[in-house]
PDB file of C-alpha atoms and ligand atoms in Angstrom:
ATOM      1  CA  MET A   1      11.828   9.760   3.725  1.00 98.00           C
ATOM      2  CA  PHE A   2      12.687   6.107   4.270  1.00 98.00           C
ATOM      3  CA  ILE A   3      12.763   4.907   7.897  1.00 98.00           C
ATOM      4  CA  SER A   4      13.495   1.428   9.252  1.00 98.00           C
ATOM      5  CA  LEU A   5      12.823  -0.009  12.700  1.00 98.00           C
ATOM      6  CA  GLU A   6      15.217  -2.692  13.887  1.00 98.00           C
ATOM      7  CA  GLY A   7      15.775  -4.825  16.966  1.00 97.00           C
ATOM      8  CA  ILE A   8      15.496  -8.306  18.379  1.00 94.00           C
ATOM      9  CA  ASP A   9      12.295 -10.356  18.148  1.00 90.00           C
ATOM     10  CA  GLY A  10       9.655  -9.009  20.517  1.00 91.00           C
ATOM     11  CA  SER A  11      11.394  -5.667  21.069  1.00 95.00           C
ATOM     12  CA  GLY A  12       8.276  -3.823  19.894  1.00 96.00           C
ATOM     13  CA  LYS A  13       9.282  -2.935  16.331  1.00 97.00           C
ATOM     14  CA  SER A  14       5.919  -3.581  14.712  1.00 96.00           C
ATOM     15  CA  THR A  15       4.101  -1.701  17.488  1.00 97.00           C
ATOM     16  CA  GLN A  16       6.466   1.257  17.057  1.00 98.00           C
ATOM     17  CA  ALA A  17       6.302   1.144  13.257  1.00 98.00           C
ATOM     18  CA  ARG A  18       2.515   1.395  13.511  1.00 98.00           C
ATOM     19  CA  LEU A  19       2.614   4.238  16.068  1.00 98.00           C
ATOM     20  CA  LEU A  20       5.173   6.148  13.985  1.00 98.00           C
ATOM     21  CA  ALA A  21       3.045   5.747  10.854  1.00 98.00           C
ATOM     22  CA  GLU A  22       0.019   7.096  12.768  1.00 98.00           C
ATOM     23  CA  ARG A  23       2.031  10.057  14.018  1.00 98.00           C
ATOM     24  CA  LEU A  24       3.251  10.898  10.508  1.00 98.00           C
ATOM     25  CA  ARG A  25      -0.250  10.533   9.021  1.00 98.00           C
ATOM     26  CA  ASP A  26      -1.564  12.916  11.677  1.00 98.00           C
ATOM     27  CA  ARG A  27       0.915  15.425  10.266  1.00 97.00           C
ATOM     28  CA  GLY A  28      -0.580  14.961   6.799  1.00 98.00           C
ATOM     29  CA  HIS A  29       2.039  12.698   5.237  1.00 98.00           C
ATOM     30  CA  GLU A  30       1.220   9.727   3.031  1.00 98.00           C
ATOM     31  CA  VAL A  31       2.836   6.758   4.803  1.00 98.00           C
ATOM     32  CA  VAL A  32       3.523   3.279   3.479  1.00 98.00           C
ATOM     33  CA  LEU A  33       3.886   0.922   6.441  1.00 98.00           C
ATOM     34  CA  THR A  34       5.684  -2.255   5.471  1.00 98.00           C
ATOM     35  CA  ARG A  35       7.837  -5.105   6.809  1.00 98.00           C
ATOM     36  CA  GLU A  36      10.557  -7.633   6.028  1.00 98.00           C
ATOM     37  CA  PRO A  37      10.877 -10.379   5.131  1.00 97.00           C
ATOM     38  CA  GLY A  38       7.912  -9.464   2.933  1.00 98.00           C
ATOM     39  CA  GLY A  39       6.310  -6.168   1.972  1.00 98.00           C
ATOM     40  CA  SER A  40       5.477  -7.084  -1.643  1.00 98.00           C
ATOM     41  CA  ASP A  41       3.692 -10.082  -3.183  1.00 98.00           C
ATOM     42  CA  GLY A  42       6.916 -11.746  -4.306  1.00 98.00           C
ATOM     43  CA  ALA A  43       8.725 -11.012  -1.057  1.00 98.00           C
ATOM     44  CA  GLU A  44       5.800 -12.386   0.994  1.00 98.00           C
ATOM     45  CA  ALA A  45       6.072 -15.608  -1.052  1.00 98.00           C
ATOM     46  CA  ILE A  46       9.797 -15.773  -0.258  1.00 98.00           C
ATOM     47  CA  ARG A  47       8.979 -15.078   3.411  1.00 97.00           C
ATOM     48  CA  ARG A  48       6.886 -18.240   3.469  1.00 96.00           C
ATOM     49  CA  LEU A  49       9.849 -20.197   2.082  1.00 96.00           C
ATOM     50  CA  LEU A  50      11.983 -18.820   4.909  1.00 95.00           C
ATOM     51  CA  VAL A  51       9.705 -19.122   7.932  1.00 92.00           C
ATOM     52  CA  GLU A  52       7.683 -22.251   7.120  1.00 90.00           C
ATOM     53  CA  GLY A  53       8.871 -25.807   6.741  1.00 82.00           C
ATOM     54  CA  ASP A  54      12.030 -27.597   7.817  1.00 88.00           C
ATOM     55  CA  PRO A  55      14.397 -25.115   9.490  1.00 83.00           C
ATOM     56  CA  ASP A  56      17.379 -26.910   7.924  1.00 90.00           C
ATOM     57  CA  ARG A  57      16.030 -26.689   4.401  1.00 94.00           C
ATOM     58  CA  TRP A  58      18.399 -23.815   3.503  1.00 95.00           C
ATOM     59  CA  SER A  59      22.114 -23.417   4.057  1.00 94.00           C
ATOM     60  CA  ALA A  60      23.185 -20.159   5.724  1.00 94.00           C
ATOM     61  CA  GLU A  61      24.403 -18.859   2.347  1.00 95.00           C
ATOM     62  CA  THR A  62      21.149 -19.716   0.552  1.00 96.00           C
ATOM     63  CA  GLU A  63      19.209 -18.013   3.320  1.00 96.00           C
ATOM     64  CA  ILE A  64      21.204 -14.807   2.741  1.00 97.00           C
ATOM     65  CA  LEU A  65      20.372 -15.020  -0.971  1.00 97.00           C
ATOM     66  CA  LEU A  66      16.678 -15.474  -0.218  1.00 98.00           C
ATOM     67  CA  PHE A  67      16.556 -12.503   2.183  1.00 98.00           C
ATOM     68  CA  ASN A  68      18.230 -10.388  -0.509  1.00 98.00           C
ATOM     69  CA  ALA A  69      15.894 -11.638  -3.245  1.00 98.00           C
ATOM     70  CA  ALA A  70      12.928 -10.720  -1.050  1.00 98.00           C
ATOM     71  CA  ARG A  71      14.450  -7.307  -0.258  1.00 98.00           C
ATOM     72  CA  ARG A  72      15.122  -6.535  -3.932  1.00 98.00           C
ATOM     73  CA  ASP A  73      11.475  -7.229  -4.768  1.00 98.00           C
ATOM     74  CA  HIS A  74      10.288  -5.197  -1.762  1.00 98.00           C
ATOM     75  CA  LEU A  75      12.503  -2.296  -2.863  1.00 98.00           C
ATOM     76  CA  GLU A  76      11.408  -2.419  -6.525  1.00 98.00           C
ATOM     77  CA  ARG A  77       7.699  -2.984  -6.030  1.00 98.00           C
ATOM     78  CA  THR A  78       6.874  -1.204  -2.763  1.00 98.00           C
ATOM     79  CA  ILE A  79       9.585   1.091  -1.396  1.00 98.00           C
ATOM     80  CA  ARG A  80      10.915   2.899  -4.499  1.00 98.00           C
ATOM     81  CA  PRO A  81       7.491   3.649  -6.011  1.00 98.00           C
ATOM     82  CA  ALA A  82       6.324   5.056  -2.668  1.00 98.00           C
ATOM     83  CA  LEU A  83       9.408   7.263  -2.250  1.00 98.00           C
ATOM     84  CA  GLU A  84       9.137   8.463  -5.858  1.00 98.00           C
ATOM     85  CA  ARG A  85       5.605   9.750  -5.290  1.00 98.00           C
ATOM     86  CA  GLY A  86       6.709  11.531  -2.139  1.00 98.00           C
ATOM     87  CA  ALA A  87       5.328   9.131   0.465  1.00 98.00           C
ATOM     88  CA  TRP A  88       7.146   8.253   3.687  1.00 98.00           C
ATOM     89  CA  VAL A  89       8.112   4.612   4.041  1.00 99.00           C
ATOM     90  CA  VAL A  90       8.255   3.018   7.493  1.00 99.00           C
ATOM     91  CA  THR A  91       9.557  -0.541   7.423  1.00 98.00           C
ATOM     92  CA  ASP A  92       9.658  -3.098  10.213  1.00 98.00           C
ATOM     93  CA  ARG A  93      13.192  -4.435   9.453  1.00 98.00           C
ATOM     94  CA  PHE A  94      15.457  -3.900   6.432  1.00 98.00           C
ATOM     95  CA  ALA A  95      19.062  -4.776   5.505  1.00 98.00           C
ATOM     96  CA  ASP A  96      20.388  -4.304   9.052  1.00 98.00           C
ATOM     97  CA  SER A  97      18.436  -7.403  10.058  1.00 98.00           C
ATOM     98  CA  THR A  98      20.478  -9.461   7.570  1.00 97.00           C
ATOM     99  CA  ARG A  99      23.699  -7.843   8.821  1.00 97.00           C
ATOM    100  CA  VAL A 100      22.827  -8.836  12.366  1.00 96.00           C
ATOM    101  CA  TYR A 101      20.925 -12.148  12.049  1.00 94.00           C
ATOM    102  CA  GLN A 102      22.987 -13.636   9.214  1.00 95.00           C
ATOM    103  CA  GLY A 103      26.223 -11.607   9.486  1.00 91.00           C
ATOM    104  CA  ALA A 104      26.965 -10.675  13.074  1.00 76.00           C
ATOM    105  CA  THR A 105      26.054 -14.031  14.582  1.00 69.00           C
ATOM    106  CA  ARG A 106      28.110 -15.903  11.970  1.00 75.00           C
ATOM    107  CA  GLY A 107      31.110 -13.618  11.552  1.00 78.00           C
ATOM    108  CA  GLU A 108      32.561 -15.471   8.556  1.00 88.00           C
ATOM    109  CA  LEU A 109      29.421 -14.670   6.533  1.00 94.00           C
ATOM    110  CA  ARG A 110      29.591 -10.906   7.035  1.00 93.00           C
ATOM    111  CA  GLY A 111      31.639 -10.500   3.832  1.00 94.00           C
ATOM    112  CA  LEU A 112      28.968 -12.252   1.774  1.00 96.00           C
ATOM    113  CA  VAL A 113      26.218 -10.206   3.437  1.00 97.00           C
ATOM    114  CA  ASP A 114      27.994  -6.911   2.665  1.00 96.00           C
ATOM    115  CA  ARG A 115      28.948  -7.786  -0.937  1.00 96.00           C
ATOM    116  CA  LEU A 116      25.471  -9.001  -1.770  1.00 97.00           C
ATOM    117  CA  HIS A 117      23.888  -5.902  -0.244  1.00 98.00           C
ATOM    118  CA  GLU A 118      26.149  -3.705  -2.371  1.00 98.00           C
ATOM    119  CA  LEU A 119      25.307  -5.698  -5.504  1.00 98.00           C
ATOM    120  CA  VAL A 120      21.534  -6.123  -5.294  1.00 97.00           C
ATOM    121  CA  ILE A 121      20.233  -3.518  -2.821  1.00 98.00           C
ATOM    122  CA  GLY A 122      22.753  -0.684  -2.859  1.00 97.00           C
ATOM    123  CA  ARG A 123      20.916   1.692  -0.567  1.00 97.00           C
ATOM    124  CA  GLU A 124      20.151   2.254   3.099  1.00 98.00           C
ATOM    125  CA  PRO A 125      17.151   3.786   4.801  1.00 98.00           C
ATOM    126  CA  ASP A 126      17.524   7.533   5.467  1.00 98.00           C
ATOM    127  CA  ARG A 127      17.121   6.884   9.196  1.00 98.00           C
ATOM    128  CA  THR A 128      17.112   3.709  11.304  1.00 98.00           C
ATOM    129  CA  ILE A 129      15.814   3.318  14.848  1.00 98.00           C
ATOM    130  CA  VAL A 130      17.042   0.346  16.849  1.00 98.00           C
ATOM    131  CA  ILE A 131      14.599  -0.533  19.635  1.00 98.00           C
ATOM    132  CA  ASP A 132      16.867  -1.842  22.395  1.00 98.00           C
ATOM    133  CA  MET A 133      15.414  -4.405  24.799  1.00 95.00           C
ATOM    134  CA  ASP A 134      16.556  -6.872  27.384  1.00 95.00           C
ATOM    135  CA  PRO A 135      16.256 -10.226  25.550  1.00 93.00           C
ATOM    136  CA  ALA A 136      14.592 -11.959  28.532  1.00 91.00           C
ATOM    137  CA  ALA A 137      11.829  -9.337  28.561  1.00 90.00           C
ATOM    138  CA  ALA A 138      11.496  -9.436  24.778  1.00 87.00           C
ATOM    139  CA  LEU A 139      11.260 -13.222  24.802  1.00 79.00           C
ATOM    140  CA  LYS A 140       8.502 -13.020  27.421  1.00 81.00           C
ATOM    141  CA  ARG A 141       6.549 -10.634  25.203  1.00 80.00           C
ATOM    142  CA  GLY A 142       6.974 -13.017  22.277  1.00 71.00           C
ATOM    143  CA  LEU A 143       5.819 -15.981  24.329  1.00 66.00           C
ATOM    144  CA  ALA A 144       2.831 -14.006  25.617  1.00 64.00           C
ATOM    145  CA  ARG A 145       1.929 -13.283  22.010  1.00 65.00           C
ATOM    146  CA  GLY A 146       2.078 -17.041  21.310  1.00 60.00           C
ATOM    147  CA  SER A 147       3.612 -16.597  17.869  1.00 53.00           C
ATOM    148  CA  GLY A 148       4.213 -20.011  16.351  1.00 46.00           C
ATOM    149  CA  GLU A 149       5.075 -18.807  12.867  1.00 45.00           C
ATOM    150  CA  ASP A 150       8.689 -17.859  13.350  1.00 53.00           C
ATOM    151  CA  ARG A 151      11.183 -20.651  13.637  1.00 46.00           C
ATOM    152  CA  PHE A 152      13.711 -17.875  14.222  1.00 51.00           C
ATOM    153  CA  GLU A 153      12.283 -17.274  17.673  1.00 55.00           C
ATOM    154  CA  GLU A 154      13.102 -20.783  18.804  1.00 56.00           C
ATOM    155  CA  PHE A 155      16.739 -19.889  19.472  1.00 66.00           C
ATOM    156  CA  GLY A 156      17.433 -19.248  23.133  1.00 78.00           C
ATOM    157  CA  LEU A 157      18.474 -16.306  25.212  1.00 84.00           C
ATOM    158  CA  GLY A 158      22.185 -16.589  24.387  1.00 87.00           C
ATOM    159  CA  PHE A 159      21.432 -16.089  20.709  1.00 88.00           C
ATOM    160  CA  GLN A 160      19.179 -13.116  21.508  1.00 89.00           C
ATOM    161  CA  GLU A 161      22.026 -11.549  23.531  1.00 93.00           C
ATOM    162  CA  LYS A 162      24.312 -11.828  20.481  1.00 93.00           C
ATOM    163  CA  LEU A 163      21.645 -10.244  18.324  1.00 93.00           C
ATOM    164  CA  ARG A 164      21.215  -7.375  20.779  1.00 95.00           C
ATOM    165  CA  ALA A 165      24.964  -6.707  20.677  1.00 96.00           C
ATOM    166  CA  GLY A 166      24.816  -6.848  16.869  1.00 95.00           C
ATOM    167  CA  PHE A 167      22.058  -4.238  16.730  1.00 97.00           C
ATOM    168  CA  LEU A 168      23.878  -1.951  19.168  1.00 97.00           C
ATOM    169  CA  ALA A 169      27.033  -2.244  17.028  1.00 96.00           C
ATOM    170  CA  LEU A 170      25.084  -0.795  14.071  1.00 96.00           C
ATOM    171  CA  ALA A 171      24.990   2.578  15.803  1.00 94.00           C
ATOM    172  CA  ARG A 172      28.796   2.525  15.818  1.00 95.00           C
ATOM    173  CA  ASP A 173      29.054   1.308  12.196  1.00 95.00           C
ATOM    174  CA  PHE A 174      26.528   3.825  10.836  1.00 97.00           C
ATOM    175  CA  PRO A 175      26.606   6.779  13.268  1.00 97.00           C
ATOM    176  CA  GLU A 176      24.843   9.214  10.889  1.00 97.00           C
ATOM    177  CA  ARG A 177      21.904   6.932  10.154  1.00 98.00           C
ATOM    178  CA  VAL A 178      21.265   4.773  13.224  1.00 98.00           C
ATOM    179  CA  ARG A 179      19.868   5.819  16.613  1.00 98.00           C
ATOM    180  CA  VAL A 180      19.221   3.499  19.563  1.00 98.00           C
ATOM    181  CA  VAL A 181      16.035   3.951  21.593  1.00 98.00           C
ATOM    182  CA  ASP A 182      15.352   2.244  24.938  1.00 98.00           C
ATOM    183  CA  GLY A 183      12.339  -0.014  24.393  1.00 98.00           C
ATOM    184  CA  MET A 184      11.697  -0.811  28.073  1.00 97.00           C
ATOM    185  CA  ALA A 185       8.678   1.403  28.734  1.00 97.00           C
ATOM    186  CA  ASP A 186       5.014   1.698  27.753  1.00 97.00           C
ATOM    187  CA  ALA A 187       4.532   1.723  24.007  1.00 98.00           C
ATOM    188  CA  GLU A 188       3.403   5.384  23.988  1.00 98.00           C
ATOM    189  CA  ILE A 189       6.534   6.444  25.888  1.00 98.00           C
ATOM    190  CA  VAL A 190       8.771   4.499  23.510  1.00 98.00           C
ATOM    191  CA  ALA A 191       6.900   6.109  20.591  1.00 98.00           C
ATOM    192  CA  ALA A 192       7.742   9.564  21.949  1.00 98.00           C
ATOM    193  CA  ARG A 193      11.415   8.503  22.226  1.00 98.00           C
ATOM    194  CA  VAL A 194      11.365   7.295  18.622  1.00 98.00           C
ATOM    195  CA  ALA A 195       9.880  10.599  17.422  1.00 98.00           C
ATOM    196  CA  GLU A 196      12.436  12.540  19.451  1.00 98.00           C
ATOM    197  CA  ALA A 197      15.326  10.491  18.008  1.00 98.00           C
ATOM    198  CA  LEU A 198      14.077  11.052  14.466  1.00 97.00           C
TER     199      LEU A 198
HETATM  200  N1  LIG B 201       6.258  -1.014  25.028  1.00 94.46           N
HETATM  201  C1  LIG B 201       5.640  -2.193  25.207  1.00 94.46           C
HETATM  202  N2  LIG B 201       5.342  -2.644  26.427  1.00 94.46           N
HETATM  203  C2  LIG B 201       4.747  -3.836  26.625  1.00 94.46           C
HETATM  204  N3  LIG B 201       4.385  -4.695  25.644  1.00 94.46           N
HETATM  205  C3  LIG B 201       4.658  -4.311  24.381  1.00 94.46           C
HETATM  206  C4  LIG B 201       5.298  -3.054  24.093  1.00 94.46           C
HETATM  207  N4  LIG B 201       5.463  -2.953  22.754  1.00 94.46           N
HETATM  208  C5  LIG B 201       4.942  -4.080  22.241  1.00 94.46           C
HETATM  209  N5  LIG B 201       4.448  -4.899  23.189  1.00 94.46           N
HETATM  210  C6  LIG B 201       3.834  -6.228  23.023  1.00 94.46           C
HETATM  211  O1  LIG B 201       4.921  -7.141  22.914  1.00 94.46           O
HETATM  212  C7  LIG B 201       4.693  -8.084  21.862  1.00 94.46           C
HETATM  213  C8  LIG B 201       5.764  -7.918  20.776  1.00 94.46           C
HETATM  214  O2  LIG B 201       5.640  -6.636  20.209  1.00 94.46           O
HETATM  215  P1  LIG B 201       5.855  -6.373  18.649  1.00 94.46           P
HETATM  216  O3  LIG B 201       5.592  -4.929  18.401  1.00 94.46           O
HETATM  217  O4  LIG B 201       5.100  -7.371  17.843  1.00 94.46           O
HETATM  218  O5  LIG B 201       7.433  -6.662  18.551  1.00 94.46           O
HETATM  219  P2  LIG B 201       8.350  -7.091  17.327  1.00 94.46           P
HETATM  220  O6  LIG B 201       7.717  -6.558  16.074  1.00 94.46           O
HETATM  221  O7  LIG B 201       9.647  -6.413  17.636  1.00 94.46           O
HETATM  222  O8  LIG B 201       8.464  -8.566  17.381  1.00 94.46           O
HETATM  223  C9  LIG B 201       3.279  -7.808  21.386  1.00 94.46           C
HETATM  224  O9  LIG B 201       2.402  -8.666  22.070  1.00 94.46           O
HETATM  225  C10 LIG B 201       3.043  -6.341  21.752  1.00 94.46           C
HETATM  226  O10 LIG B 201       1.681  -6.069  21.949  1.00 94.46           O
HETATM  227  C1  LIG B 202      14.541  -9.254   7.475  1.00 94.46           C
HETATM  228  C2  LIG B 202      15.214 -10.402   8.172  1.00 94.46           C
HETATM  229  C3  LIG B 202      14.556 -11.115   9.181  1.00 94.46           C
HETATM  230  N1  LIG B 202      15.171 -12.147   9.799  1.00 94.46           N
HETATM  231  C4  LIG B 202      14.445 -12.902  10.848  1.00 94.46           C
HETATM  232  C5  LIG B 202      14.170 -12.116  12.081  1.00 94.46           C
HETATM  233  C6  LIG B 202      12.939 -12.746  12.651  1.00 94.46           C
HETATM  234  O1  LIG B 202      13.329 -13.713  13.602  1.00 94.46           O
HETATM  235  C7  LIG B 202      12.300 -13.434  11.459  1.00 94.46           C
HETATM  236  C8  LIG B 202      10.939 -12.905  11.126  1.00 94.46           C
HETATM  237  O2  LIG B 202      10.937 -11.514  11.219  1.00 94.46           O
HETATM  238  P1  LIG B 202       9.743 -10.721  11.890  1.00 94.46           P
HETATM  239  O3  LIG B 202       8.482 -11.046  11.205  1.00 94.46           O
HETATM  240  O4  LIG B 202      10.156  -9.291  11.942  1.00 94.46           O
HETATM  241  O5  LIG B 202       9.691 -11.308  13.366  1.00 94.46           O
HETATM  242  P2  LIG B 202       9.408 -10.556  14.732  1.00 94.46           P
HETATM  243  O6  LIG B 202       8.161  -9.733  14.547  1.00 94.46           O
HETATM  244  O7  LIG B 202       9.238 -11.674  15.687  1.00 94.46           O
HETATM  245  O8  LIG B 202      10.587  -9.706  15.026  1.00 94.46           O
HETATM  246  O9  LIG B 202      13.192 -13.263  10.357  1.00 94.46           O
HETATM  247  C9  LIG B 202      16.451 -12.533   9.440  1.00 94.46           C
HETATM  248  O10 LIG B 202      16.997 -13.492   9.996  1.00 94.46           O
HETATM  249  N2  LIG B 202      17.108 -11.852   8.452  1.00 94.46           N
HETATM  250  C10 LIG B 202      16.549 -10.796   7.797  1.00 94.46           C
HETATM  251  O11 LIG B 202      17.172 -10.198   6.893  1.00 94.46           O
END
C-alpha cells in the first residue's frame, strides 16, 4: 500500500507521516517512511539543487523537470522495490505537491505538470491524506521550528492561501484517492483522524 501525506508547509505532514508509520509498524507491517523532494540518493542530490542556492537559478519549467527527475529516481530506487516486497510506503509529499506548488499557483503550467507526470511517473499513491491547516498557524509552526533550509517557505501568507486552496481542490479532482483531514489539533488527535480517514 502506497500512502502520501500532502499539505502546506508546516501543516504537520512529517509529524503525521512518522505517527502513521509507527501505527502501521505496531500492526506488524514493514513500513518505508520517505519524503519528497528526496527519498533516494539521487533525489536527495536533486533536492539540494532545488532548495539551496539562488532561488532564481531555475525557470519554473526547469523546476518542474527537476521535481519529476527526483520523483522518478525516488519511485525507481525506493518506492517500487518496497511495494514489490510487500512493504507499506508512507511518503511526505508526492506528485500532488508538484500539481499544487508548480501547477495550481501558476495555472498556465498545469498542462506541463500533467503531461510530464503521465510521461515519467505514470502512477498515483493508493491513498492520499491532505492535512488541512490555516496558513497563519502553519507559518507560525514553521517559524517556531526555525527552518532556514527551505527557500519555498519565504513566500508570504497570500501564497500559502493559494496553496491551501490547491490542496483542497485535489479532493475534488481525485475523489477516490484523496481525503482531507483537519490538522488543527494535537498531533495525536490528528493522527487518529488520519487513521480513521484511511
Ligand atoms: N498537531 C500539531 N500541533 C502543534 N504543533 C505541531 C503539530 N504537528 C506538528 N507540529 C509542529 O509544527 C512544526 C511543523 O510540523 P511538521 O510535521 O514538520 O510539518 P510539515 O512536514 O508539514 O512541514 C514542527 O515544529 C512540529 O513539531
Ligand atoms: C515535492 C515538492 C515540494 N515542493 C516544495 C514544497 C516545500 O516548500 C519544499 C520542501 O518540501 P518539504 O521538505 O516537504 O518542506 P516542509 O517540510 O516545510 O513542508 O518543496 C514543491 O514546490 N514541489 C514539489 O513537487
